[in-house]
PDB file of C-alpha atoms in Angstrom:
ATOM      1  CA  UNK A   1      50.475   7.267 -36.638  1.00 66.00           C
ATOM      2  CA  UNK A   2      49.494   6.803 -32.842  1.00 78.00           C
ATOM      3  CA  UNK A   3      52.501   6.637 -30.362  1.00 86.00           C
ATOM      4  CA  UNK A   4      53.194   3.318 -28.772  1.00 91.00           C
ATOM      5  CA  UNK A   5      52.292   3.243 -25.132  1.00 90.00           C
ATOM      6  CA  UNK A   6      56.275   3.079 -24.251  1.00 92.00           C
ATOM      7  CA  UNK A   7      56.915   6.343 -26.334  1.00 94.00           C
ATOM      8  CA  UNK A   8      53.469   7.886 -24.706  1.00 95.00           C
ATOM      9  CA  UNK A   9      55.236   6.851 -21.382  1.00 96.00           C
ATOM     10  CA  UNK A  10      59.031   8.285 -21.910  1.00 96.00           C
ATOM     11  CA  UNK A  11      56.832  11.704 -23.422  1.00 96.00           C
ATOM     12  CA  UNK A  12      55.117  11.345 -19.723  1.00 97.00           C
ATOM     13  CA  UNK A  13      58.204  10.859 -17.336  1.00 97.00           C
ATOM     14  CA  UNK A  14      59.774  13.482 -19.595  1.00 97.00           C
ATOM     15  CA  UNK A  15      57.402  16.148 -19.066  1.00 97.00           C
ATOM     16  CA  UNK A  16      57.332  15.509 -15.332  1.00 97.00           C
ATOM     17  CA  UNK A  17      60.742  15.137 -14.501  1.00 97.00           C
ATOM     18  CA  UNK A  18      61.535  18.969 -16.725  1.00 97.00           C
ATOM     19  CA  UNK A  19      58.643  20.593 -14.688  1.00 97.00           C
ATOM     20  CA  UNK A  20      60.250  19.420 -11.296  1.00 96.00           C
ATOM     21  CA  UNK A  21      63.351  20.355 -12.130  1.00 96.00           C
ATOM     22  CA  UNK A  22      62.250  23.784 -12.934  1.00 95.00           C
ATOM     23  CA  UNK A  23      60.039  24.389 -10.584  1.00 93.00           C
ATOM     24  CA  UNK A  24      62.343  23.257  -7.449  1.00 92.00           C
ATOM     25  CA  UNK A  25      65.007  25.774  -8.630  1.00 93.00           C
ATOM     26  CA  UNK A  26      62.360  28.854  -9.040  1.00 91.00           C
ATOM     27  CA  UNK A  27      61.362  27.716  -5.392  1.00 88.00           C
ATOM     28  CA  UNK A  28      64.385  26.861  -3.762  1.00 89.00           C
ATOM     29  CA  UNK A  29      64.598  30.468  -1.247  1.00 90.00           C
ATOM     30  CA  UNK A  30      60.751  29.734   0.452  1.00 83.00           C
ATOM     31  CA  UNK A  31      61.981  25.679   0.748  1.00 83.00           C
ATOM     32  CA  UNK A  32      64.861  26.926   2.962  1.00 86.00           C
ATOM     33  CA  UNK A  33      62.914  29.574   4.921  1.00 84.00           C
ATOM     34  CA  UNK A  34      60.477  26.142   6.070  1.00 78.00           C
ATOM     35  CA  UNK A  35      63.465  24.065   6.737  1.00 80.00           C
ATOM     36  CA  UNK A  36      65.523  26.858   9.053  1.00 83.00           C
ATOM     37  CA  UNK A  37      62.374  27.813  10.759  1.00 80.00           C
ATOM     38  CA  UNK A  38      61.091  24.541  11.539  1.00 73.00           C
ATOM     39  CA  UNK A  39      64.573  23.226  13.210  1.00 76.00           C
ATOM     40  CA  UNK A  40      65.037  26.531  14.854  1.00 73.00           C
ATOM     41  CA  UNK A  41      64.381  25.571  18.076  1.00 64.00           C
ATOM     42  CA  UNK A  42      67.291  22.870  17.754  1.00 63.00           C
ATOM     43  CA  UNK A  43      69.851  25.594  17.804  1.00 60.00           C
ATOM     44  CA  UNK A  44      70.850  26.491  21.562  1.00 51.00           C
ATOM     45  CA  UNK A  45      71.969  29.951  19.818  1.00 56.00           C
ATOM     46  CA  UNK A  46      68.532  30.212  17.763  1.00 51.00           C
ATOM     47  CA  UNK A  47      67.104  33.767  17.945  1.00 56.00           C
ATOM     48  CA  UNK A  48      63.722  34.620  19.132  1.00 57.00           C
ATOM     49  CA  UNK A  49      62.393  35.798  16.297  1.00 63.00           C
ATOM     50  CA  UNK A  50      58.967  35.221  17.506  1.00 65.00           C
ATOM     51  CA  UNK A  51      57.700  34.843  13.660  1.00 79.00           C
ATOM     52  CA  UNK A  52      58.454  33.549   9.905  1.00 78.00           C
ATOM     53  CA  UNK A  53      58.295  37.270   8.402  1.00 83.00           C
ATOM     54  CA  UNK A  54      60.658  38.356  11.312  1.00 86.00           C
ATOM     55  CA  UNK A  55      62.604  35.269  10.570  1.00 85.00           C
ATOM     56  CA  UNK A  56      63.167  35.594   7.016  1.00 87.00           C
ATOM     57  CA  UNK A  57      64.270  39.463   7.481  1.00 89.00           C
ATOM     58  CA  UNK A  58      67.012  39.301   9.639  1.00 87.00           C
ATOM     59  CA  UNK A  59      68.184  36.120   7.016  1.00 87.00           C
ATOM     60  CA  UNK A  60      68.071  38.460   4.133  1.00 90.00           C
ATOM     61  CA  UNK A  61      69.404  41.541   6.097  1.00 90.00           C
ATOM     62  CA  UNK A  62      72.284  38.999   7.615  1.00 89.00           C
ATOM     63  CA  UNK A  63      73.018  36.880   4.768  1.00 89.00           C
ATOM     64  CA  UNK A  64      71.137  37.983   1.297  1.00 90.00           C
ATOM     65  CA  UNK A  65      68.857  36.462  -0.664  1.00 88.00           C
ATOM     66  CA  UNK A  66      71.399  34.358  -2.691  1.00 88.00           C
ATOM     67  CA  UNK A  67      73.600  33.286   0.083  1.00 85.00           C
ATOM     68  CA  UNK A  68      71.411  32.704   2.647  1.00 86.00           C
ATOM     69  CA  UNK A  69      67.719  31.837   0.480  1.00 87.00           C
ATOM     70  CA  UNK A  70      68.615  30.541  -2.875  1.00 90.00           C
ATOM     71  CA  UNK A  71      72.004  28.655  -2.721  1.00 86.00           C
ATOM     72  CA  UNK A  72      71.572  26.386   0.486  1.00 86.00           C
ATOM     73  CA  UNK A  73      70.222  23.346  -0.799  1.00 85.00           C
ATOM     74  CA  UNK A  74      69.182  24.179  -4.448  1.00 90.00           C
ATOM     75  CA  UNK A  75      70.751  21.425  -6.184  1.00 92.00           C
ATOM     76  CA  UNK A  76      69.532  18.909  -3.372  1.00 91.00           C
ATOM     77  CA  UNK A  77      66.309  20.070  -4.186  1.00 92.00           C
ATOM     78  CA  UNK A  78      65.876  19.899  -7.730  1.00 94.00           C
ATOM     79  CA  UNK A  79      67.283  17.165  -7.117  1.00 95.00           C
ATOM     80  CA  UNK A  80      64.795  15.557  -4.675  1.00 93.00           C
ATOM     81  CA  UNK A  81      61.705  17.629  -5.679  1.00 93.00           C
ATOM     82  CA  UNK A  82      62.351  17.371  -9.275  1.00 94.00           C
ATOM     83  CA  UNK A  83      62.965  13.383  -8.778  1.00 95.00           C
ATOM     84  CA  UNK A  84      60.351  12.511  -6.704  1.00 95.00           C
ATOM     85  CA  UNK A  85      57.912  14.685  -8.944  1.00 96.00           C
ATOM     86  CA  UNK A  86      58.922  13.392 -11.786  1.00 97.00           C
ATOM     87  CA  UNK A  87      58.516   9.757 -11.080  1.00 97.00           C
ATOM     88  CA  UNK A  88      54.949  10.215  -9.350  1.00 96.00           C
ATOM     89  CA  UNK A  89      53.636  12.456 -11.868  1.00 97.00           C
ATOM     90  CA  UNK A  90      55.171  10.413 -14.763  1.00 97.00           C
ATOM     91  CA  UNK A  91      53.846   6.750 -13.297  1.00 97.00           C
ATOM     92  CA  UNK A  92      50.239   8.263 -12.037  1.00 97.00           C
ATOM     93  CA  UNK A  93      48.336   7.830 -14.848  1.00 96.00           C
ATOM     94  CA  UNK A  94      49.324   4.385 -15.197  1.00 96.00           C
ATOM     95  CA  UNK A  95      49.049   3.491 -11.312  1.00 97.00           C
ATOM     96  CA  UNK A  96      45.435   5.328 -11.512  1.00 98.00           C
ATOM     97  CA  UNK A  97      44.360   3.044 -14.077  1.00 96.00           C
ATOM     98  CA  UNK A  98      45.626   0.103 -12.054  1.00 96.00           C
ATOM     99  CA  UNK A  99      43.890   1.268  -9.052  1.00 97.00           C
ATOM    100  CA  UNK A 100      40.640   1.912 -11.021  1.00 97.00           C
ATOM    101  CA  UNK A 101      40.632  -1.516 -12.905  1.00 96.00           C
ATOM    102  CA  UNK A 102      41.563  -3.434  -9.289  1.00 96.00           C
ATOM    103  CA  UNK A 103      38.497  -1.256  -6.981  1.00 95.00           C
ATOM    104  CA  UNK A 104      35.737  -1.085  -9.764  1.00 96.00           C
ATOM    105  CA  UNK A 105      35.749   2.817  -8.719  1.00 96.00           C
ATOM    106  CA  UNK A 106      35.068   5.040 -11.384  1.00 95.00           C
ATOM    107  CA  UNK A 107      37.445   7.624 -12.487  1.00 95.00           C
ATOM    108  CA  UNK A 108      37.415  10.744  -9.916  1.00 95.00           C
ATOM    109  CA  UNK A 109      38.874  12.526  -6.818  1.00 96.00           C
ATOM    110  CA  UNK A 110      39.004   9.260  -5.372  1.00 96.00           C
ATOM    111  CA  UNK A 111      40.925   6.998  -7.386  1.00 97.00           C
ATOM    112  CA  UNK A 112      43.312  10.521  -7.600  1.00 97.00           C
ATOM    113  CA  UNK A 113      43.697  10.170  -4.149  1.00 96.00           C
ATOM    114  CA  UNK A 114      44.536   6.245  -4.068  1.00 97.00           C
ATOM    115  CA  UNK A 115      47.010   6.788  -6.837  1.00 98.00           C
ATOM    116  CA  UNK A 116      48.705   9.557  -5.396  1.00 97.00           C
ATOM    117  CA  UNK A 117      49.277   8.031  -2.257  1.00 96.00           C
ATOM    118  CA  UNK A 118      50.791   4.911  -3.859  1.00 97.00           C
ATOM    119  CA  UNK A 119      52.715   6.945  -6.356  1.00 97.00           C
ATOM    120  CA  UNK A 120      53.894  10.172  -3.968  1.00 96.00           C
ATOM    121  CA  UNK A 121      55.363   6.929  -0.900  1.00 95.00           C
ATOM    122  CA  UNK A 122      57.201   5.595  -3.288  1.00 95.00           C
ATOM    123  CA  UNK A 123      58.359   8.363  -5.518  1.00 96.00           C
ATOM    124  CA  UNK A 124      59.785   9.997  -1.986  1.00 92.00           C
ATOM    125  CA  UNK A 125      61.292   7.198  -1.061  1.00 94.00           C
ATOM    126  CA  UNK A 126      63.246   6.336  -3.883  1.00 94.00           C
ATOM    127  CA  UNK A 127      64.338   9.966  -3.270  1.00 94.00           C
ATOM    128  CA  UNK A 128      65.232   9.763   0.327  1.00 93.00           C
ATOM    129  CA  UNK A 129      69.047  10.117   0.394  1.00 94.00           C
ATOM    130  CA  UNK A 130      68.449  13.672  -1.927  1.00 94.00           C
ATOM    131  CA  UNK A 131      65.474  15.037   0.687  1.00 89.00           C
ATOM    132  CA  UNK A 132      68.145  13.877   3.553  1.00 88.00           C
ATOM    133  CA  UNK A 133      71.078  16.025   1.907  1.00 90.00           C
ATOM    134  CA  UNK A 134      68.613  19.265   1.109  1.00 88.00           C
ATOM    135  CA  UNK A 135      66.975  19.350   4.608  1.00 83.00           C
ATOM    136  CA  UNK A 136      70.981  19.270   6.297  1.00 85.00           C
ATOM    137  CA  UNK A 137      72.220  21.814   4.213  1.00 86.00           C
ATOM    138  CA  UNK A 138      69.134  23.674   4.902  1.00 85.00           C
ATOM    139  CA  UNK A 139      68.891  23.535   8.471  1.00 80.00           C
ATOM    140  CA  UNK A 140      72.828  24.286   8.456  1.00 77.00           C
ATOM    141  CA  UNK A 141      73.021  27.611   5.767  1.00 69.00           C
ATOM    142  CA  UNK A 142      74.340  29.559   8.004  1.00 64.00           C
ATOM    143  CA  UNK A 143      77.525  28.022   8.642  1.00 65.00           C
ATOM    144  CA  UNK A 144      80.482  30.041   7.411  1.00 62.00           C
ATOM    145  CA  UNK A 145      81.339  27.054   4.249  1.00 70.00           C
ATOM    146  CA  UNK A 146      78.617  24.764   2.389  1.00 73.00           C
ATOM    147  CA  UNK A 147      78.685  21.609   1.289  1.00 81.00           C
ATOM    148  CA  UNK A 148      77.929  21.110  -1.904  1.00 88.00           C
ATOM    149  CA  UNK A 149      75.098  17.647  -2.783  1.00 91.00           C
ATOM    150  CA  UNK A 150      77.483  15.118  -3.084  1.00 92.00           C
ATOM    151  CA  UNK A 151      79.739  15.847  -0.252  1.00 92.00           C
ATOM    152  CA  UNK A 152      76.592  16.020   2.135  1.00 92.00           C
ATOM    153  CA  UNK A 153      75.892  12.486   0.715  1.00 94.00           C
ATOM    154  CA  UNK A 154      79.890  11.501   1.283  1.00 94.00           C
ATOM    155  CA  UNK A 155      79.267  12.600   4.790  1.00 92.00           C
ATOM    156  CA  UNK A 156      75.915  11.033   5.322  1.00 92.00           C
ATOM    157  CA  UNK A 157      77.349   7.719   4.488  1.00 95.00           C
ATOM    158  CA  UNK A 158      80.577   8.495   6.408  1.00 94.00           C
ATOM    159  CA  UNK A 159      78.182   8.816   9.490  1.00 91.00           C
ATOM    160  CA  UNK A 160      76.029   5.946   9.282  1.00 91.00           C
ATOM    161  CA  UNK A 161      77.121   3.878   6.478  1.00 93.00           C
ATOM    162  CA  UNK A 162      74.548   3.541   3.074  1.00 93.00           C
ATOM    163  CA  UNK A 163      71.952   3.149   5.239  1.00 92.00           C
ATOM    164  CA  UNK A 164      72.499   6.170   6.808  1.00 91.00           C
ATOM    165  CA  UNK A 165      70.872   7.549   3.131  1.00 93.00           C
ATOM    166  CA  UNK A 166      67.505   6.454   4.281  1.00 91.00           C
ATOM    167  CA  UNK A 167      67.386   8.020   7.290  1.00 84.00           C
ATOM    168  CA  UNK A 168      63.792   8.795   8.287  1.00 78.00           C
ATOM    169  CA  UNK A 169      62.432   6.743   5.026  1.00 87.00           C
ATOM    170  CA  UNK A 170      59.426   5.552   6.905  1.00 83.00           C
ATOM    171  CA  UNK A 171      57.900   9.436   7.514  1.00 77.00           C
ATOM    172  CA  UNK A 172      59.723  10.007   4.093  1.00 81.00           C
ATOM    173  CA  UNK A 173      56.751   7.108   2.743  1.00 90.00           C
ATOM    174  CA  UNK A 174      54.632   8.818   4.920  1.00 86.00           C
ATOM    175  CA  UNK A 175      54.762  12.161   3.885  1.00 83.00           C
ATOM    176  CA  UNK A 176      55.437  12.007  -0.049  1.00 90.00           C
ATOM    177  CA  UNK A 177      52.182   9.355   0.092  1.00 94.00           C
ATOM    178  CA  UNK A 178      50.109  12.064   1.912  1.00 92.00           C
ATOM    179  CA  UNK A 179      51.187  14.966  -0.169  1.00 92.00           C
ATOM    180  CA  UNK A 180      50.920  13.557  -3.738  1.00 95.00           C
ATOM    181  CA  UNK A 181      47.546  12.278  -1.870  1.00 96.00           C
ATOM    182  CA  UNK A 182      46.060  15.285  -1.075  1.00 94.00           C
ATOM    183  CA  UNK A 183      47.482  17.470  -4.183  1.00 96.00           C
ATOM    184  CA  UNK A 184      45.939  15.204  -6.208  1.00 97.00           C
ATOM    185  CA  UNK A 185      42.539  15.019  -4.440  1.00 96.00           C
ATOM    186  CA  UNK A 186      42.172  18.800  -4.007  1.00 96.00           C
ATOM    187  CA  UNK A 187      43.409  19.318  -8.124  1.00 98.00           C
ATOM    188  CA  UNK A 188      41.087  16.709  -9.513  1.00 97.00           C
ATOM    189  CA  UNK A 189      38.125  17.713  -7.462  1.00 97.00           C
ATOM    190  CA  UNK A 190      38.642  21.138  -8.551  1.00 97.00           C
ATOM    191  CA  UNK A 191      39.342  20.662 -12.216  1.00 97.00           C
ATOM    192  CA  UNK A 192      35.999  19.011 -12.124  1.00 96.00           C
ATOM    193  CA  UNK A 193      34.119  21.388 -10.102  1.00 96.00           C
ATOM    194  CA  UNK A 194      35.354  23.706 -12.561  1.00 96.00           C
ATOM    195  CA  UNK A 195      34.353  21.826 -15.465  1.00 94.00           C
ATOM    196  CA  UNK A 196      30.596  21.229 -14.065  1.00 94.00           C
ATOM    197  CA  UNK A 197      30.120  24.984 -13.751  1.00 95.00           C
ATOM    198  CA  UNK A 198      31.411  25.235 -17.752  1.00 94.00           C
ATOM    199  CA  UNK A 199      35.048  26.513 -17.301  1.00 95.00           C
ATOM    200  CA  UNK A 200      37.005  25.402 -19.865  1.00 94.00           C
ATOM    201  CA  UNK A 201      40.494  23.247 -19.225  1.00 95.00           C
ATOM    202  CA  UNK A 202      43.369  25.893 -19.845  1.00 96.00           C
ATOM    203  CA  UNK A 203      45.753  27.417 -17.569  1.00 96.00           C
ATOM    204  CA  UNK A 204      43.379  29.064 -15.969  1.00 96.00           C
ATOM    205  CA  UNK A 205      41.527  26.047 -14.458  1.00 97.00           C
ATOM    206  CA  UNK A 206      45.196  24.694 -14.097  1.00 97.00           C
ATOM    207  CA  UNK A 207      46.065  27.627 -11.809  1.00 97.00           C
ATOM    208  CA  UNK A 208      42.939  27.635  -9.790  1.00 97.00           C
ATOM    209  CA  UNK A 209      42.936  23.894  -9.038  1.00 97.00           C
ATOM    210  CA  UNK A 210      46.881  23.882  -8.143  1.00 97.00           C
ATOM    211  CA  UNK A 211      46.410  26.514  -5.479  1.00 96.00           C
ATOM    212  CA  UNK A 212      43.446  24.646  -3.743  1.00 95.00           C
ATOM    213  CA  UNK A 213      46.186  22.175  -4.332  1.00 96.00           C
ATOM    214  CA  UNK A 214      48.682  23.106  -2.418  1.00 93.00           C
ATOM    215  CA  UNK A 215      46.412  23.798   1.071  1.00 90.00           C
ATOM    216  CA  UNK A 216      44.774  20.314   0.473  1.00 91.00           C
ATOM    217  CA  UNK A 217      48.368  18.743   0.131  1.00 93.00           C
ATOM    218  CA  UNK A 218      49.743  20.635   3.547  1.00 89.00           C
ATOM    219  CA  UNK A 219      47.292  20.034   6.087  1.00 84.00           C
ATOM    220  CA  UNK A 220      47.377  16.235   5.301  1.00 82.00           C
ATOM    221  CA  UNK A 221      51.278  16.073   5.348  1.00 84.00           C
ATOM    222  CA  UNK A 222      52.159  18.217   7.759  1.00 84.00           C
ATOM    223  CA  UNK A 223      53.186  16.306  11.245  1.00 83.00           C
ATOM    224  CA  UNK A 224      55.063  13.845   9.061  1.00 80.00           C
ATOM    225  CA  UNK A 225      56.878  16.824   7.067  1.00 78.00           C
ATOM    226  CA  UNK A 226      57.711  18.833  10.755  1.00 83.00           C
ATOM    227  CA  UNK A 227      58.523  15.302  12.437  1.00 84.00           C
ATOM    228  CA  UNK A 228      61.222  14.531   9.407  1.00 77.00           C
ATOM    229  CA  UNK A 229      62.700  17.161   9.024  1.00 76.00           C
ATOM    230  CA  UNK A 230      63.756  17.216  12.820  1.00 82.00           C
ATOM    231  CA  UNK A 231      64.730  14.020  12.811  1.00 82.00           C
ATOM    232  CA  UNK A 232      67.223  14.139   9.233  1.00 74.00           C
ATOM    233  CA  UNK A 233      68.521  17.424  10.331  1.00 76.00           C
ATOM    234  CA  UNK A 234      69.069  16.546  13.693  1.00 78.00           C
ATOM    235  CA  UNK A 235      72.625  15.683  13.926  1.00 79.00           C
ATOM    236  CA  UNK A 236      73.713  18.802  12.351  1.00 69.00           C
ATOM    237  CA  UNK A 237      72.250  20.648  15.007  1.00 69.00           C
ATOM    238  CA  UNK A 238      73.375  18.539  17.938  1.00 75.00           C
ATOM    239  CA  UNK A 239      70.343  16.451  18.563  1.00 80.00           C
ATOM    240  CA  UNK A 240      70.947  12.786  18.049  1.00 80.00           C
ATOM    241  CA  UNK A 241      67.380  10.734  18.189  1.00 84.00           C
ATOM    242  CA  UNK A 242      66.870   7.428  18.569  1.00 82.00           C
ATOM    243  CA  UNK A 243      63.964   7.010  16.322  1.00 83.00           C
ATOM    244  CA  UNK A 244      61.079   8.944  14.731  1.00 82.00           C
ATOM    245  CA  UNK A 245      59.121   8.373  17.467  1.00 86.00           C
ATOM    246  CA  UNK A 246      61.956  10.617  19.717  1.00 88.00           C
ATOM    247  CA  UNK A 247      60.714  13.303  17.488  1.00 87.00           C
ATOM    248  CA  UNK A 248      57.446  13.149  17.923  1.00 88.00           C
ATOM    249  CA  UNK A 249      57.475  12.289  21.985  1.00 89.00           C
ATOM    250  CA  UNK A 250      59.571  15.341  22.246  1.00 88.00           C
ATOM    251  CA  UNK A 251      57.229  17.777  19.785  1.00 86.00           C
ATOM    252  CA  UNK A 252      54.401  16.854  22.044  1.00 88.00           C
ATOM    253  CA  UNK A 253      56.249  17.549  25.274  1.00 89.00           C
ATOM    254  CA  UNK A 254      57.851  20.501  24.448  1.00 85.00           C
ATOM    255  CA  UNK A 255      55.251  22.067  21.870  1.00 86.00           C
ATOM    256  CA  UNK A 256      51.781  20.198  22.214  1.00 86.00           C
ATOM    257  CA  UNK A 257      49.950  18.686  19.447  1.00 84.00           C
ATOM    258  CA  UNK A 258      50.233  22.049  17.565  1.00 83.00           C
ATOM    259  CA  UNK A 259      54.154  21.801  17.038  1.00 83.00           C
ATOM    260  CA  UNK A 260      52.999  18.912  14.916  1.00 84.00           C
ATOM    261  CA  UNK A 261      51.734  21.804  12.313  1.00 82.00           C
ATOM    262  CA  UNK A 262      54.578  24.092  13.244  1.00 79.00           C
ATOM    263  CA  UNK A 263      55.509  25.374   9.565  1.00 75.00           C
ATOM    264  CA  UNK A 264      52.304  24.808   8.034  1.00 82.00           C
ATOM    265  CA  UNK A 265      51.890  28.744   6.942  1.00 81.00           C
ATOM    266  CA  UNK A 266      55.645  28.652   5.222  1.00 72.00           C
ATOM    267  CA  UNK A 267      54.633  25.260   4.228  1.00 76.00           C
ATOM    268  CA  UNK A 268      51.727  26.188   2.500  1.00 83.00           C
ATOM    269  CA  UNK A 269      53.256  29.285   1.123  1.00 76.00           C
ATOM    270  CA  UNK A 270      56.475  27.213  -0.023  1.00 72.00           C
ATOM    271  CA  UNK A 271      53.684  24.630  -2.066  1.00 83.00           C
ATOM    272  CA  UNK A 272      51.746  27.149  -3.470  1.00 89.00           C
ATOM    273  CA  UNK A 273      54.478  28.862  -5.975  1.00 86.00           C
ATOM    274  CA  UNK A 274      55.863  25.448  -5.860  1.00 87.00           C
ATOM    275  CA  UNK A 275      52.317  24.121  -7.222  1.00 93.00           C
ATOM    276  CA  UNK A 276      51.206  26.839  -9.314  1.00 94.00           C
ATOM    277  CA  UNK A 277      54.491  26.645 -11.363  1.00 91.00           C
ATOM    278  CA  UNK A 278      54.564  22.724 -11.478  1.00 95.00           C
ATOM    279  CA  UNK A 279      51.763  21.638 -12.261  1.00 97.00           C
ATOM    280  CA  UNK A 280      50.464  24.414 -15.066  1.00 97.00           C
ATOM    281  CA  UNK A 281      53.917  23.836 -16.503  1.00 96.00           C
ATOM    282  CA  UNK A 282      53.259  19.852 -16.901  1.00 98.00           C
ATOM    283  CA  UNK A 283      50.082  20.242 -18.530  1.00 98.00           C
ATOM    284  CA  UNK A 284      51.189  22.765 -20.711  1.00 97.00           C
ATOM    285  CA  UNK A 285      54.512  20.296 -21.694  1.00 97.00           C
ATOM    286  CA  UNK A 286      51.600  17.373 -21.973  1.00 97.00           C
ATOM    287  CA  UNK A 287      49.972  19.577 -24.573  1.00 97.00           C
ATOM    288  CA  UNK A 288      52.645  20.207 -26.513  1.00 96.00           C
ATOM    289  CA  UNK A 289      54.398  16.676 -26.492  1.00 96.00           C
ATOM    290  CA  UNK A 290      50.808  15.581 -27.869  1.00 95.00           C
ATOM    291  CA  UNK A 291      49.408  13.362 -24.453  1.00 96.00           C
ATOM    292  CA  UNK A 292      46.595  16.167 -23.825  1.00 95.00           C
ATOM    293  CA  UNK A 293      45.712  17.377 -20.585  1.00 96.00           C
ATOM    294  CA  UNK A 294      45.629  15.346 -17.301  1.00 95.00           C
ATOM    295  CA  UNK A 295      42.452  13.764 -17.363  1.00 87.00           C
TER     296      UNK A 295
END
């Protein structure tokens, strides 16, 4: 007997939310090489490492991979990643058909696109307070003791009340709509491009298409992933802005249009693993709880 659309839909949220999960703890050490060297310049003490490979050396020579890669942060984000992935990928299908049923457009890259900028905004945001609480701990993993998740959120609410957990929601809607945007846009396009040229759907195609995935998903997010994550990790660092738009009056000033994409190598480096293990792994987990491939 055919599942019920409910059970097809807790199968759905079930696979997605066990893939992000996973896949934010596997890629935990390249999310907190991003985050340290994109607020490095808020550090009056920073070094001049003058780039990421230099960067990341001294942090494993100084620190280790554990302590100063894999620990800062992890929980925060598997907690954030996995959320925020597991509520876009587990709604998408469902917004997609919305989307498709409201525009008249037929099923492609383009009603991907639509869906995973309405499903990626609010997935991110409803994830806000967890993306807040990674990117401090982060930005701060060198410090001598480390919070652990919830005592970052006891101190973000300490500091500016509940609200204080949505701190930079706005680039948060932003961003998440502009990544699950582009991801999806660059895998369906290449799924299909794949599947005009006779490959056959399999991890292969799945691997391909999530690494074309991952660039696609960068280059549209990036100014409102650098511009965030200076502004939420800002007052652990000393720098207390007013507003987003602080952030981005001072990147211009101090950096020129290009700090806007300042990160977008460890960026696109941290989404490709991130990517090629997410993604593969939720089609695989569709397969096997019977919902077939992404389609």
């Amino acid at each position: 007997m055919a599942d019920s659309e409910g059970i097809r839909q807790v199968k759905r949220l079930s696979c997605s939310f066990t893939a992000g999960f996973i896949a934010g703890f596997a890629t935990n050490p390249t999310e907190t090489i991003r985050v340290r060297w994109q607020v490095l310049s808020l550090s009056s003490t920073a070094p001049a490492e003058t780039s990421l490979l230099q960067f990341a050396g001294r942090i494993l020579r100084t620190e280790g991979l554990i302590r100063g890669l894999w620990l800062p942060g992890c929980t925060a984000w598997m907690a954030s990643f996995g959320g925020a992935f597991g509520v876009r990928m587990g709604i998408f299908e469902t917004v997609r058909g919305s989307v498709e049923k409201v525009s008249g457009l037929e099923r492609g890259p383009k009603t991907a696109l639509l869906a995973g900028l309405c499903t990626g905004s609010v997935a991110n945001s409803l994830c806000c307070p967890f993306f807040q609480a990674k990117n401090r701990l982060q930005a701060d993993a060198a410090a001598e003791t480390q919070r652990s998740l919830p005592s970052e959120l006891a101190a973000i609410v300490r500091e500016g009340g509940v609200a204080g957990l949505y701190r930079g929601v706005p680039a948060l809607f932003m961003r998440g709509g502009l990544i699950a945007g582009g991801q999806l846009f660059g895998y369906d396009t290449t799924k299909r491009a794949l599947a005009s040229n006779g490959v056959s759907e399999g991890p292969v195609v799945h691997v391909l298409s999530s690494a074309v995935s991952a660039v696609s998903a960068v280059m549209l997010s990036a100014p409102a992933d650098v511009v965030l994550n200076r502004y939420q990790a800002g007052p652990r660092m000393g720098k207390h802005y007013a507003s987003l738009s602080a952030v981005a009056a001072e990147l211009v000033r101090e950096e020129g249009p290009l700090g806007f994409y300042r990160g977008v190598v460890p960026n696109i480096v941290k989404f490709l693993p991130l990517f090629l293990f997410s993604m593969p792994l939720f089609e695989q987990l569709r397969l096997l709880a019977g919902l077939g491939y992404l389609s």
